[in-house]
C-alpha positions as a Python dict, from the first residue, in 0.01 Angstrom:
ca = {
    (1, 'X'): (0, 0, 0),
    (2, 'X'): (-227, -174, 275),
    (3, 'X'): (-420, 199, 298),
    (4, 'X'): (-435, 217, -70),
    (5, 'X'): (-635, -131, -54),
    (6, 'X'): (-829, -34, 269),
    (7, 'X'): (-941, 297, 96),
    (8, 'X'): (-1038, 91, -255),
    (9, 'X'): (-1255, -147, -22),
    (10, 'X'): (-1454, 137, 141),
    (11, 'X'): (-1517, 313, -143),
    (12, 'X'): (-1624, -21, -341),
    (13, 'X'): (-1808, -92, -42),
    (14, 'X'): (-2003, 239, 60),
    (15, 'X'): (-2132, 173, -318),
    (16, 'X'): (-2306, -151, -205),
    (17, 'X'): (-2688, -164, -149),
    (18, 'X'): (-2672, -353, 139),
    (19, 'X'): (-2410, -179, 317),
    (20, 'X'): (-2510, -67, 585),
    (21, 'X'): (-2859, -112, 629),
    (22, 'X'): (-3078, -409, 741),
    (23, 'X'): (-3035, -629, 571),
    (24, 'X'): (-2638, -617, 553),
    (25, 'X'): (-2577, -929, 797),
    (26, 'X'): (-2819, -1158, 562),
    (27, 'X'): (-2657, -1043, 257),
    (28, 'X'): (-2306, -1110, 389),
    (29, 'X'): (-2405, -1440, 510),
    (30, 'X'): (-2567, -1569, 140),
    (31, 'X'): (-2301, -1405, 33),
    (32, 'X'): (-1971, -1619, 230),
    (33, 'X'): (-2166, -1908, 289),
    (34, 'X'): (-2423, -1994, -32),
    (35, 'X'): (-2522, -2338, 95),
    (36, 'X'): (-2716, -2404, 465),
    (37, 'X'): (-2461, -2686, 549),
    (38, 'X'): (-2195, -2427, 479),
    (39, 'X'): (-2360, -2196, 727),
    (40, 'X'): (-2432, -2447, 992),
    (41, 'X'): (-2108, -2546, 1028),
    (42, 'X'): (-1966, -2227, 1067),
    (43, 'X'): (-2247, -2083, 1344),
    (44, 'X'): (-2153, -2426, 1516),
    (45, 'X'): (-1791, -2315, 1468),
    (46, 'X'): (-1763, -2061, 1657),
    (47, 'X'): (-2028, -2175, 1908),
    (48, 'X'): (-1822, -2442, 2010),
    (49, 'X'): (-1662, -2299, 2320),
    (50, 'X'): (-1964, -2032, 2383),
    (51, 'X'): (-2106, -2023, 2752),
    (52, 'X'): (-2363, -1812, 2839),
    (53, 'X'): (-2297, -1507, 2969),
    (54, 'X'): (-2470, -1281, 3267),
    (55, 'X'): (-2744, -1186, 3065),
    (56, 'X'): (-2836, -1547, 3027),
    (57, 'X'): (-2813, -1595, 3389),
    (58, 'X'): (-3077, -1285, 3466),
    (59, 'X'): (-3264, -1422, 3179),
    (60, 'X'): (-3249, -1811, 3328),
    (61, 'X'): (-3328, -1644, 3651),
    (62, 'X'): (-3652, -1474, 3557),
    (63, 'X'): (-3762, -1810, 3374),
    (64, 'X'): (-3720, -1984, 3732),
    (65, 'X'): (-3931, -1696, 3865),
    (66, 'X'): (-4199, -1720, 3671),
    (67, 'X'): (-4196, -1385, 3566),
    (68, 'X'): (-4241, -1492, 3187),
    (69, 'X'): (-4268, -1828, 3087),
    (70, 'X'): (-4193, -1772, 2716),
    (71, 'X'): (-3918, -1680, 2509),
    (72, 'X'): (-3891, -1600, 2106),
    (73, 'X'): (-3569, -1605, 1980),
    (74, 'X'): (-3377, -1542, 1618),
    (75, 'X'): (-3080, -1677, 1822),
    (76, 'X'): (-2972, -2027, 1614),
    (77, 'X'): (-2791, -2111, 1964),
    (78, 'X'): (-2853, -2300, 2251),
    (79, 'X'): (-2746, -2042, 2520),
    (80, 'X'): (-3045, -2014, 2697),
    (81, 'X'): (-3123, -2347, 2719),
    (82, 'X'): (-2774, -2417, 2830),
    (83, 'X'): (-2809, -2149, 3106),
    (84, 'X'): (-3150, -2288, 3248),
    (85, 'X'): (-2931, -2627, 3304),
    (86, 'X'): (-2645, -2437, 3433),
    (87, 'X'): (-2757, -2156, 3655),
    (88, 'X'): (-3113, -2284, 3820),
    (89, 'X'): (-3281, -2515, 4000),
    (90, 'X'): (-3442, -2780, 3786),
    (91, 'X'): (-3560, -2536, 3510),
    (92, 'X'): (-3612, -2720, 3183),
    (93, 'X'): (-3773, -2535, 2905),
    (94, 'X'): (-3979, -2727, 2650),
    (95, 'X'): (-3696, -2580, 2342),
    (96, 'X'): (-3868, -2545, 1951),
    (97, 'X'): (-3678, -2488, 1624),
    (98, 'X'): (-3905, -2682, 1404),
    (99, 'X'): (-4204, -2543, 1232),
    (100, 'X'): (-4348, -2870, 1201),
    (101, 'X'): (-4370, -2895, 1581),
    (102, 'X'): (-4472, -2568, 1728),
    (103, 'X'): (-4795, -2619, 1682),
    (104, 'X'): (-4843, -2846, 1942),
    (105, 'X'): (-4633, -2606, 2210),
    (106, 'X'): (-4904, -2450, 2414),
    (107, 'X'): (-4829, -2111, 2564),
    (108, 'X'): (-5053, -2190, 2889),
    (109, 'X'): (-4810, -2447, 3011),
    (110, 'X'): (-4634, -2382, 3339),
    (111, 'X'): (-4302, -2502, 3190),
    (112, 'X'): (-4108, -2239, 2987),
    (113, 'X'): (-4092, -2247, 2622),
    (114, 'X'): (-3814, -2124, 2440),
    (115, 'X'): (-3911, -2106, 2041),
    (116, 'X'): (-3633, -2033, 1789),
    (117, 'X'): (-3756, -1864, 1516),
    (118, 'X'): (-3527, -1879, 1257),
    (119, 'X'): (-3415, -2275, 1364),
    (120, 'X'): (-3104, -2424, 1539),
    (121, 'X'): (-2740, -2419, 1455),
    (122, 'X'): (-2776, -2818, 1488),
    (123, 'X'): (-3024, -2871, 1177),
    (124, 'X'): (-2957, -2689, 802),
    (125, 'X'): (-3302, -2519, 828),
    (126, 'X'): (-3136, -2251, 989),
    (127, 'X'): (-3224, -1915, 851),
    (128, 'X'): (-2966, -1647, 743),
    (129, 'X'): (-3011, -1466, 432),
    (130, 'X'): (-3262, -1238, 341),
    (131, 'X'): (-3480, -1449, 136),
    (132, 'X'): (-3502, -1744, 437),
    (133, 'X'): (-3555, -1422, 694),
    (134, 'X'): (-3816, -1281, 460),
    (135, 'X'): (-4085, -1412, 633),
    (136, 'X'): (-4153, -1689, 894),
    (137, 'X'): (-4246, -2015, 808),
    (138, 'X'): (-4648, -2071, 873),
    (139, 'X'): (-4665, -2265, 1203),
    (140, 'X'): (-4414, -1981, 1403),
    (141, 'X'): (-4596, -1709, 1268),
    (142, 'X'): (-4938, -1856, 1396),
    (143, 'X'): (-4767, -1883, 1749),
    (144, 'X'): (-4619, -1520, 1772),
    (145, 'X'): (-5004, -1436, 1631),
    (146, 'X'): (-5171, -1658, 1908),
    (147, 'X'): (-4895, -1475, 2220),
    (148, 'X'): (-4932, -1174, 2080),
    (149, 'X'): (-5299, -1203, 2126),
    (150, 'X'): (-5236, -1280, 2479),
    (151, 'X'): (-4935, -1101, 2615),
    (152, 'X'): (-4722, -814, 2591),
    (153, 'X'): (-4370, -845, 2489),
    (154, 'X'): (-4040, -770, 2587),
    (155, 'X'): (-3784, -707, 2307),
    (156, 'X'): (-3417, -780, 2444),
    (157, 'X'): (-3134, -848, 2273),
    (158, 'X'): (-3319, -799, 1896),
    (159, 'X'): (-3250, -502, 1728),
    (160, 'X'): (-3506, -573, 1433),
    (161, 'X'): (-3315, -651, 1137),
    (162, 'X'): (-3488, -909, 953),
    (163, 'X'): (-3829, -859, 807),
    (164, 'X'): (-4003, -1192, 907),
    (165, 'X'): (-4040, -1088, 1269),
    (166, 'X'): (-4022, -705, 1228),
    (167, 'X'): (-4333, -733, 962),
    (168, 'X'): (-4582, -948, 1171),
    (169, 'X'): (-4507, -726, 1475),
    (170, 'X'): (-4545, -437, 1238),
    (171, 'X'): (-4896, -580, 1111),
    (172, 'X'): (-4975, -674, 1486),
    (173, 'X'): (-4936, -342, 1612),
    (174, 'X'): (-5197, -192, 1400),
    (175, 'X'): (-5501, -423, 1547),
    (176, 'X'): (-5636, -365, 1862),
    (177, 'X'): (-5660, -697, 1987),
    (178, 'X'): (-5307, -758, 1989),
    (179, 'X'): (-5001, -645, 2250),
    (180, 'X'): (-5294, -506, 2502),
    (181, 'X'): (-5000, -545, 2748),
    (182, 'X'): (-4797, -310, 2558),
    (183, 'X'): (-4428, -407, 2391),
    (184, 'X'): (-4113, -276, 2561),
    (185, 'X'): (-3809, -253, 2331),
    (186, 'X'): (-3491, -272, 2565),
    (187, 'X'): (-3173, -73, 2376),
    (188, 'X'): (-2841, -55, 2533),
    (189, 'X'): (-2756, 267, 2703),
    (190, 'X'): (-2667, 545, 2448),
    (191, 'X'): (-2839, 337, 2171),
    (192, 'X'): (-2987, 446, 1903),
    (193, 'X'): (-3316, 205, 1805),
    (194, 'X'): (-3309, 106, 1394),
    (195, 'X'): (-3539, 344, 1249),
    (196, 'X'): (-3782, 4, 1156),
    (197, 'X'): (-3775, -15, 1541),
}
């Protein structure tokens, strides 16, 4: 009986437009969880007893370096931040989930910046579902526009899902005055990058 259901499921579900592709982790997500509150409490669910792991520690470590100063992230989390506090000494990045204020984040500063894309788990303007991952709002566009003008990138973590980010980059590329320093898209060993990638 439980096969009989799991076999009805994948076949429904191999049917679905979404399955499988891109855009099937936004879709789910409008799909469970139709209102932002609804969302935001259940990223902050199951963030509730996350620590960061050893990739946040390399990352927090490079930060205290200097060898990058700046970080974009789709992340809704606070990981990085949290590792900065937890793993260095006195590193404390400027942090940005508001489009309203990354405008006055300057990328020349000394301190590192850590700018969240797609918002923070704390506020409802997170941004899940395709529509609200469509595109970035105007401000964070204009400041991946302005770094990419002036720095290369390194992609880690991202595997290019959502069309706000993947589009500009996409757009980006195709000017010469942008990524002079090249873009280098880390994928886990054996990986396969998305074919938008």
């Amino acid at each position: 009986e439980h096969s009989g259901a799991r076999t009805k499921y994948n076949t429904w579900l191999s049917k679905q437009d979404w399955y499988n592709t891109d855009g099937e982790y936004g879709h789910l997500f409008g799909y469970l969880y139709d209102e932002a509150p609804q969302r935001r409490d259940y990223i902050e669910s199951i963030l509730d007893k996350a620590i960061p792991s050893w990739g946040y520690l390399y990352l927090a470590s490079l930060l205290e370096n200097q060898v990058f100063n700046t970080v974009f992230t789709t992340n809704f989390d606070d990981l990085i931040n949290e590792a900065c506090y937890l793993y260095t000494d006195g590193v404390r990045p400027i942090v940005c989930a508001h489009d309203s204020e990354v405008s006055s984040v300057r990328l020349t500063r000394k301190r590192p910046k850590i700018i969240k894309l797609h918002g923070d788990f704390l506020f409802d303007s997170i941004k899940n579902t395709p529509e609200e991952t469509s595109r970035l709002t105007e401000n964070m566009e204009t400041k991946l526009v302005q770094f990419g003008h002036e720095y290369g990138l390194v992609v880690i973590g991202y595997g290019g899902r959502d069309n706000s980010v993947m589009s500009l980059l996409e757009k980006l590329i195709t000017q010469r005055d942008y990524f002079k320093h090249g873009i280098y898209w880390c994928i886990r060993k054996g990986g396969e990058p998305r074919t938008r990638v």
